[in-house]
Short mmCIF file of C-alpha atoms in Angstrom, two decimals:
data_model
loop_
_atom_site.label_atom_id
_atom_site.label_comp_id
_atom_site.label_asym_id
_atom_site.label_seq_id
_atom_site.Cartn_x
_atom_site.Cartn_y
_atom_site.Cartn_z
CA LEU A 1 173.98 101.96 -94.56
CA THR A 2 170.47 100.73 -95.40
CA VAL A 3 167.57 103.03 -96.05
CA GLU A 4 164.69 100.87 -94.85
CA LYS A 5 161.79 102.78 -93.31
CA ILE A 6 163.58 106.04 -94.09
CA ASP A 7 160.29 107.87 -93.89
CA GLN A 8 160.26 107.16 -90.13
CA TRP A 9 163.78 108.39 -89.39
CA ARG A 10 163.98 111.24 -86.87
CA SER A 11 167.71 110.99 -86.19
CA LEU A 12 170.62 109.99 -88.45
CA ASP A 13 173.95 109.37 -86.67
CA ILE A 14 176.90 108.20 -88.80
CA GLN A 15 180.34 107.49 -87.34
CA ALA A 16 182.96 105.76 -89.47
CA SER A 17 186.53 105.99 -90.70
CA GLY A 18 185.94 107.05 -94.27
CA LEU A 19 182.40 107.81 -95.37
CA LYS A 20 182.57 107.61 -99.16
CA ALA A 21 180.24 104.59 -99.50
CA THR A 22 177.72 106.12 -97.11
CA PHE A 23 177.73 109.44 -98.92
CA ASP A 24 177.31 107.70 -102.29
CA ILE A 25 173.94 106.45 -100.97
CA LEU A 26 172.86 109.71 -99.34
CA ARG A 27 173.78 111.87 -102.34
CA THR A 28 170.77 110.67 -104.33
CA GLN A 29 168.43 109.55 -101.56
CA SER A 30 165.44 111.76 -100.82
CA PRO A 31 165.66 113.35 -97.36
CA PRO A 32 163.75 111.61 -94.54
CA PRO A 33 160.61 113.73 -94.11
CA LYS A 34 160.71 113.53 -90.30
CA LEU A 35 164.47 113.98 -89.85
CA GLU A 36 165.25 116.36 -86.97
CA ARG A 37 168.84 115.46 -86.05
CA LEU A 38 171.87 114.82 -88.29
CA GLN A 39 175.22 113.76 -86.82
CA VAL A 40 178.09 112.80 -89.11
CA GLN A 41 181.62 112.06 -87.87
CA ASP A 42 184.48 110.88 -90.05
CA LEU A 43 186.77 109.25 -87.50
CA GLY A 44 189.69 109.10 -89.92
CA TYR A 45 189.33 112.50 -91.61
CA THR A 46 190.03 110.71 -94.89
CA LEU A 47 187.63 112.67 -97.09
CA GLU A 48 188.85 115.10 -99.70
CA ARG A 49 188.34 118.81 -99.17
CA GLY A 50 185.46 118.98 -101.67
CA ASP A 51 181.92 119.48 -100.38
CA VAL A 52 179.41 116.62 -100.35
CA ILE A 53 175.82 117.40 -101.38
CA LEU A 54 173.31 115.22 -99.52
CA PHE A 55 169.81 114.22 -100.57
CA GLY A 56 170.30 115.61 -104.06
CA GLY A 57 170.24 119.13 -102.71
CA THR A 58 166.62 118.84 -101.57
CA PRO A 59 165.83 121.04 -98.53
CA VAL A 60 165.56 119.21 -95.20
CA ASN A 61 162.88 121.40 -93.72
CA GLY A 62 162.45 119.72 -90.32
CA LEU A 63 166.14 119.53 -89.38
CA LYS A 64 166.77 121.13 -85.96
CA HIS A 65 170.14 119.74 -84.83
CA ILE A 66 173.32 119.33 -86.89
CA GLU A 67 176.70 118.02 -85.73
CA LEU A 68 179.44 117.56 -88.34
CA ILE A 69 182.95 116.43 -87.37
CA GLY A 70 185.48 116.04 -90.17
CA ALA A 71 182.63 115.65 -92.67
CA PRO A 72 182.70 118.30 -95.45
CA ILE A 73 178.99 118.46 -96.20
CA ASP A 74 177.75 121.36 -98.30
CA LEU A 75 175.63 123.30 -95.80
CA SER A 76 174.04 125.54 -98.41
CA SER A 77 172.62 122.51 -100.24
CA LEU A 78 170.58 121.57 -97.16
CA HIS A 79 168.82 124.99 -97.14
CA LEU A 80 168.99 125.11 -93.35
CA SER A 81 166.86 127.41 -91.24
CA CYS A 82 165.39 127.48 -87.75
CA LEU A 83 168.08 125.21 -86.30
CA LYS A 84 168.29 124.77 -82.54
CA SER A 85 171.90 123.50 -82.40
CA LEU A 86 174.80 123.71 -84.84
CA ILE A 87 178.15 122.00 -84.16
CA LEU A 88 180.90 122.14 -86.80
CA TRP A 89 184.40 120.81 -86.12
CA HIS A 90 187.47 120.32 -88.31
CA ILE A 91 185.91 120.99 -91.70
CA PRO A 92 188.41 122.99 -93.81
CA SER A 93 186.04 123.39 -96.77
CA ILE A 94 183.33 125.33 -94.93
CA THR A 95 183.44 129.08 -95.53
CA ALA A 96 182.60 131.90 -93.16
CA VAL A 97 179.74 133.06 -95.38
CA GLU A 98 178.16 129.57 -95.33
CA VAL A 99 178.15 129.57 -91.54
CA ILE A 100 176.91 133.15 -91.28
CA THR A 101 174.04 132.35 -93.68
CA VAL A 102 172.94 129.37 -91.57
CA ILE A 103 173.03 131.16 -88.23
CA THR A 104 171.36 134.27 -89.67
CA ASN A 105 168.50 132.06 -90.85
CA SER A 106 168.33 130.25 -87.49
CA PRO A 107 167.30 132.79 -84.84
CA THR A 108 166.05 129.82 -82.80
CA LEU A 109 169.59 128.55 -82.11
CA ASN A 110 170.33 127.72 -78.47
CA THR A 111 173.72 126.03 -79.03
CA LEU A 112 176.46 127.09 -81.46
CA CYS A 113 179.88 125.38 -81.47
CA LEU A 114 182.45 126.17 -84.17
CA SER A 115 185.97 124.72 -84.07
CA ARG A 116 188.91 124.35 -86.46
CA LEU A 117 187.24 125.79 -89.55
CA GLU A 118 190.44 126.75 -91.33
CA GLY A 119 188.68 127.89 -94.49
CA ALA A 120 186.36 130.31 -92.70
CA VAL A 121 188.42 133.38 -93.51
CA LEU A 122 186.13 136.39 -93.67
CA LEU A 123 186.94 138.79 -96.48
CA THR A 124 185.92 142.42 -96.33
CA GLU A 125 184.46 142.03 -99.83
CA PRO A 126 182.42 138.93 -100.77
CA THR A 127 183.66 136.76 -103.61
CA SER A 128 181.58 136.29 -106.74
CA GLY A 129 178.31 134.48 -106.06
CA GLU A 130 178.41 134.92 -102.29
CA PRO A 131 175.77 136.95 -100.43
CA ASN A 132 176.89 140.29 -99.07
CA HIS A 133 176.50 140.26 -95.28
CA SER A 134 176.70 143.54 -93.46
CA PHE A 135 179.70 143.85 -91.19
CA HIS A 136 177.80 146.24 -88.94
CA SER A 137 174.28 144.83 -88.53
CA PRO A 138 174.00 142.43 -85.60
CA ILE A 139 172.94 138.81 -86.05
CA GLN A 140 170.03 138.32 -83.68
CA LEU A 141 170.16 135.05 -81.72
CA PRO A 142 167.71 135.76 -78.89
CA PHE A 143 167.59 132.16 -77.60
CA LEU A 144 171.31 131.27 -77.74
CA ILE A 145 172.50 129.85 -74.40
CA LYS A 146 175.86 128.25 -75.27
CA LEU A 147 178.52 129.59 -77.64
CA GLU A 148 181.87 127.84 -78.26
CA LEU A 149 184.44 129.28 -80.67
CA ALA A 150 187.83 127.54 -81.02
CA ASP A 151 190.75 127.77 -83.45
CA LEU A 152 188.94 129.98 -85.96
CA PRO A 153 190.61 132.43 -88.36
CA PHE A 154 190.98 135.76 -86.58
CA SER A 155 188.76 137.67 -89.03
CA PHE A 156 185.85 135.25 -88.51
CA LEU A 157 186.28 135.02 -84.74
CA ASP A 158 186.42 138.80 -84.43
CA PHE A 159 183.29 139.15 -86.60
CA LEU A 160 181.29 136.70 -84.46
CA LEU A 161 182.30 138.31 -81.16
CA SER A 162 181.45 141.74 -82.53
CA ASN A 163 178.18 141.00 -84.33
CA LEU A 164 176.27 138.30 -82.44
CA ALA A 165 173.41 139.76 -80.38
CA VAL A 166 172.89 137.11 -77.68
CA PRO A 167 170.86 138.55 -74.77
CA GLN A 168 170.21 135.12 -73.16
CA LEU A 169 173.77 133.77 -73.45
CA ARG A 170 174.99 131.94 -70.35
CA PHE A 171 178.14 130.14 -71.54
CA LEU A 172 180.86 131.61 -73.76
CA ASP A 173 183.96 129.51 -74.47
CA VAL A 174 186.65 131.06 -76.68
CA MET A 175 189.99 129.43 -77.57
CA ALA A 176 192.39 131.34 -79.79
CA GLU A 177 195.98 131.43 -80.95
CA GLN A 178 195.77 135.19 -81.41
CA PRO A 179 196.41 137.60 -78.54
CA ILE A 180 193.12 137.90 -76.68
CA PRO A 181 193.40 141.71 -76.18
CA LYS A 182 192.98 142.11 -79.96
CA LEU A 183 189.56 140.50 -79.59
CA LEU A 184 188.58 142.70 -76.65
CA PRO A 185 188.80 146.35 -77.74
CA LEU A 186 186.92 148.44 -75.24
CA ASP A 187 184.77 150.09 -77.92
CA LYS A 188 182.88 146.88 -78.70
CA HIS A 189 179.68 147.70 -76.84
CA ARG A 190 177.82 144.55 -77.93
CA LEU A 191 180.71 142.43 -76.66
CA ASN A 192 180.71 144.37 -73.39
CA THR A 193 177.06 143.41 -72.90
CA THR A 194 177.79 139.75 -73.68
CA LEU A 195 180.76 139.48 -71.31
CA THR A 196 178.86 141.21 -68.53
CA SER A 197 175.93 138.83 -69.01
CA VAL A 198 177.92 135.57 -68.87
CA THR A 199 179.94 136.67 -65.83
CA ARG A 200 177.12 138.26 -63.85
CA GLY A 201 176.90 136.94 -60.30
CA ALA A 202 180.34 135.30 -60.31
CA GLN A 203 181.56 134.79 -56.74
CA LYS A 204 185.06 133.60 -57.68
CA TYR A 205 187.16 132.86 -60.76
CA GLU A 206 189.97 130.62 -61.98
CA ILE A 207 193.21 131.14 -63.86
CA MET A 208 195.42 128.37 -65.26
CA LEU A 209 198.88 129.22 -66.55
CA TYR A 210 201.06 126.95 -68.71
CA SER A 211 202.53 127.61 -72.18
CA GLY A 212 199.29 129.57 -72.66
CA HIS A 213 196.59 130.54 -70.21
CA LYS A 214 192.94 129.92 -69.38
CA ILE A 215 190.60 132.28 -67.52
CA ILE A 216 187.21 131.13 -66.19
CA ILE A 217 184.76 133.66 -64.75
CA GLY A 218 181.22 132.42 -64.25
CA GLY A 219 180.03 131.20 -67.66
CA LEU A 220 183.03 132.71 -69.48
CA CYS A 221 186.05 130.60 -70.45
CA ILE A 222 188.90 132.16 -72.45
CA THR A 223 191.88 130.05 -73.53
CA PHE A 224 194.94 131.51 -75.22
CA ILE A 225 197.68 129.34 -76.75
CA PRO A 226 200.05 131.70 -78.56
CA GLN A 227 201.50 130.43 -81.82
CA SER A 228 205.02 131.32 -80.65
CA VAL A 229 204.90 128.62 -77.95
CA LEU A 230 202.84 125.92 -79.68
CA GLY A 231 205.97 123.79 -80.00
CA SER A 232 207.38 124.68 -76.59
CA PRO A 233 207.45 122.19 -73.71
CA ALA A 234 204.34 122.30 -71.50
CA TRP A 235 206.41 123.31 -68.46
CA VAL A 236 207.56 126.58 -70.05
CA LEU A 237 205.45 129.46 -68.74
CA GLY A 238 203.95 131.47 -71.58
CA PRO A 239 204.40 135.22 -72.10
CA MET A 240 203.00 136.99 -69.03
CA GLU A 241 202.66 140.30 -70.89
CA ASP A 242 199.84 138.91 -73.04
CA PHE A 243 198.14 137.41 -70.00
CA GLU A 244 198.38 140.58 -67.93
CA GLU A 245 196.96 142.66 -70.77
CA THR A 246 194.10 140.18 -71.17
CA VAL A 247 193.18 140.49 -67.47
CA ASP A 248 193.34 144.29 -67.63
CA ARG A 249 191.18 144.35 -70.77
CA LEU A 250 188.63 141.95 -69.26
CA SER A 251 188.39 144.13 -66.18
CA GLY A 252 187.41 147.04 -68.42
CA HIS A 253 184.62 145.00 -70.03
CA LEU A 254 182.98 143.55 -66.92
CA ALA A 255 180.62 146.20 -65.63
CA GLY A 256 179.90 145.85 -61.92
CA LEU A 257 182.46 143.07 -61.39
CA ALA A 258 185.82 143.91 -59.78
CA LEU A 259 188.20 141.05 -60.59
CA GLU A 260 190.82 142.27 -58.13
CA ASP A 261 188.39 141.65 -55.26
CA LEU A 262 187.01 138.25 -56.32
CA PRO A 263 188.60 135.13 -54.75
CA LEU A 264 190.93 133.57 -57.32
CA HIS A 265 191.95 129.92 -57.74
CA LEU A 266 195.36 130.17 -59.44
CA THR A 267 196.88 127.06 -61.03
CA PHE A 268 200.34 126.61 -62.55
CA GLU A 269 200.15 123.64 -64.92
CA SER A 270 203.52 121.91 -65.23
CA CYS A 271 205.43 125.15 -64.89
CA GLN A 272 206.74 127.41 -62.16
CA PRO A 273 206.32 131.16 -61.73
CA GLY A 274 209.07 133.60 -60.93
CA LEU A 275 209.12 136.19 -58.17
CA SER A 276 207.82 138.93 -60.46
CA ASP A 277 204.86 136.77 -61.48
CA LEU A 278 203.86 136.16 -57.86
CA GLU A 279 204.29 139.85 -57.08
CA TRP A 280 201.92 140.74 -59.95
CA PHE A 281 199.23 138.43 -58.55
CA THR A 282 199.82 139.80 -55.05
CA HIS A 283 199.08 143.36 -56.20
CA LYS A 284 196.48 142.67 -58.92
CA ALA A 285 194.42 139.76 -57.61
CA ASN A 286 192.94 138.13 -54.53
CA VAL A 287 194.51 134.65 -54.68
CA THR A 288 192.88 132.43 -52.08
CA TRP A 289 193.69 129.03 -53.65
CA LEU A 290 197.07 128.12 -55.19
CA THR A 291 197.68 124.89 -57.12
CA PHE A 292 200.88 123.48 -58.57
CA SER A 293 199.53 120.75 -60.85
CA THR A 294 202.94 119.67 -62.05
CA GLU A 295 203.70 116.54 -64.03
CA PRO A 296 205.73 114.08 -61.93
CA PHE A 297 208.93 114.28 -63.97
CA ARG A 298 208.95 118.08 -63.67
CA ASN A 299 207.92 118.39 -60.03
CA ASP A 300 211.41 119.30 -58.79
CA GLY A 301 210.95 122.70 -60.46
CA VAL A 302 208.32 123.65 -57.89
CA MET A 303 210.93 123.54 -55.11
CA ASP A 304 212.20 126.97 -56.15
CA VAL A 305 208.75 128.48 -55.65
CA VAL A 306 207.70 127.23 -52.19
CA PRO A 307 210.47 129.13 -50.34
CA LEU A 308 209.23 132.39 -51.94
CA LEU A 309 205.98 131.93 -50.04
CA SER A 310 207.80 131.26 -46.75
CA ARG A 311 209.10 134.76 -46.08
CA PRO A 312 208.51 138.41 -46.94
CA THR A 313 210.17 139.76 -50.03
CA SER A 314 213.40 141.72 -49.62
CA GLY A 315 213.85 145.35 -50.63
CA PRO A 316 212.66 148.77 -49.48
CA SER A 317 208.98 147.70 -49.27
CA THR A 318 208.74 144.14 -48.03
CA ILE A 319 205.53 142.22 -48.58
CA TRP A 320 204.23 138.71 -48.06
CA LEU A 321 203.35 137.11 -51.38
CA LEU A 322 199.70 136.12 -51.84
CA PRO A 323 198.68 137.10 -48.28
CA GLN A 324 195.03 136.02 -48.80
CA LEU A 325 196.05 132.43 -49.55
CA GLU A 326 193.88 129.88 -47.70
CA VAL A 327 194.14 126.69 -49.79
CA PHE A 328 197.46 125.22 -50.96
CA GLU A 329 197.68 122.28 -53.39
CA ILE A 330 200.84 120.60 -54.67
CA ARG A 331 202.31 117.32 -55.89
CA LEU A 332 205.13 115.93 -53.80
CA ALA A 333 208.10 114.14 -55.37
CA SER A 334 210.86 114.42 -52.76
CA THR A 335 211.53 114.84 -49.04
CA LYS A 336 212.98 118.27 -49.82
CA THR A 337 209.63 119.44 -51.18
CA GLN A 338 207.92 118.01 -48.09
CA ASP A 339 210.20 119.94 -45.77
CA GLN A 340 209.67 123.15 -47.71
CA VAL A 341 205.89 122.81 -47.54
CA VAL A 342 205.96 122.31 -43.74
CA ASP A 343 208.36 125.24 -43.27
CA MET A 344 206.19 127.47 -45.47
CA ILE A 345 203.01 126.70 -43.54
CA LYS A 346 204.74 127.25 -40.17
CA ALA A 347 206.23 130.57 -41.30
CA ARG A 348 202.96 131.96 -42.68
CA HIS A 349 200.96 130.91 -39.61
CA ALA A 350 203.58 132.44 -37.30
CA ALA A 351 203.51 135.70 -39.25
CA PHE A 352 199.72 135.89 -38.96
CA LEU A 353 199.76 135.27 -35.20
CA ASP A 354 202.48 137.90 -34.71
CA SER A 355 200.75 140.56 -36.81
CA ALA A 356 199.21 143.56 -35.11
CA PRO A 357 195.40 143.96 -35.06
CA GLY A 358 194.14 145.75 -38.16
CA LEU A 359 197.16 144.71 -40.24
CA HIS A 360 196.04 141.17 -41.05
CA ARG A 361 195.51 141.94 -44.76
CA ALA A 362 199.23 142.65 -45.15
CA PHE A 363 200.18 139.35 -43.50
CA PRO A 364 199.45 135.76 -44.52
CA ARG A 365 196.13 134.25 -43.53
CA LEU A 366 195.82 130.96 -41.70
CA PHE A 367 195.41 128.04 -44.09
CA LYS A 368 192.02 126.35 -44.28
CA LYS A 369 192.91 123.46 -46.60
CA ASN A 370 196.05 121.71 -47.81
CA ARG A 371 195.81 119.22 -50.68
CA LEU A 372 198.83 117.00 -51.30
CA TYR A 373 199.44 114.36 -53.95
CA SER A 374 202.25 111.83 -54.18
CA VAL A 375 203.84 110.67 -57.43
CA LYS A 376 205.98 107.70 -58.51
CA SER A 377 209.13 109.05 -56.89
CA CYS A 378 207.35 109.64 -53.57
CA PRO A 379 209.51 108.82 -50.51
CA ALA A 380 209.13 105.64 -48.45
CA SER A 381 206.17 105.25 -46.13
CA SER A 382 208.18 105.90 -42.97
CA SER A 383 209.20 109.33 -44.29
CA LEU A 384 205.63 110.04 -45.26
CA GLU A 385 204.37 109.23 -41.78
CA GLU A 386 206.89 111.63 -40.26
CA PHE A 387 205.99 114.29 -42.82
CA MET A 388 202.25 113.94 -42.23
CA THR A 389 202.75 114.22 -38.47
CA GLU A 390 204.73 117.45 -38.92
CA LEU A 391 202.20 118.76 -41.40
CA VAL A 392 199.23 118.17 -39.12
CA ARG A 393 201.02 119.98 -36.30
CA ALA A 394 201.85 122.89 -38.60
CA VAL A 395 198.37 123.41 -40.07
CA LYS A 396 196.68 123.20 -36.66
CA GLU A 397 192.93 123.27 -37.39
CA ALA A 398 193.18 123.32 -41.18
CA ASP A 399 191.95 120.36 -43.25
CA VAL A 400 194.56 118.11 -44.86
CA TYR A 401 193.77 116.02 -47.94
CA TRP A 402 196.23 113.35 -49.01
CA GLU A 403 196.14 111.30 -52.21
CA GLY A 404 198.93 108.76 -52.53
CA ARG A 405 199.91 105.42 -53.98
#
């Protein structure tokens, strides 16, 4: 790193594997007077956990944008205020109080992204020398548009969701290993306002289920990867109890938005649901698009699911699963799966045509789209031609999308 014409620098972007030599220069160098953007990324994460003080601790008054990835820079030494964007990722040495101080002094923030700050554990009582921030007074960020919070200690994540006043927020992305319902108590009125704001006007939503789950509603994205399944194979469906409670809790927060009525795109990522799972979605949601985005070597597991959609359930009160389904998407790995898909489409269409007027909601809808993907073990072309012919006959006027080898 050379420091020629440093007085003209407006942006400083450093990306390297190991930044010791660079920091040795910047520790004593006076800050560029026109510097507005600072981006530092240690590609190797080789630095020690100790903080690095830049520019001799001299305030960088004009700095508006900071992005630090794996670079443990002492934020307090920069005397930051009036930032417009703050991005901090994988910096174990940064404390919760340091971050809170910066964002409290930066009401002009429009982007805030915090991820993997393992040391940001928020204590109920400040340690010696740390400022005492109120746990009840809101932090006013009137211009914040985008907020991303991922893999933060629960105490810090809960504090931010409870205390940030963000009336203009449009995008909220939260990823946590803790059960989401713990973060969504119904008595958090400020959080209620935030969630209602970022989901206002949503015409549909998405749910992805795998070892964890992801829920996307308008500008809201919530991802839950429970610690108990972090080491589990991707094709093992995570605990549905946590997911169901999350959906119920979200429904209580979203004023004026009825999730059970919104069209839902439901995706099973490399896993298969059981009958009880499909029954829950039948009663609690309006699934109009179903995707099995299964990895090729696990695709045979989906075969057990397709037949469940081909007939009413058995028992005293028979129902068709996911009767509002209009789009079906699946990877194909065998002729058996192909046959099951054709039989399922024929059965659901026949049930709709045989249903009595006024009872259509209890019977399957006609499909509008079918998206099919082949994988390495896909059958020979002659079998595919026969399958596609049968499929086109079965779907009648529905669109068919095929992506193959």
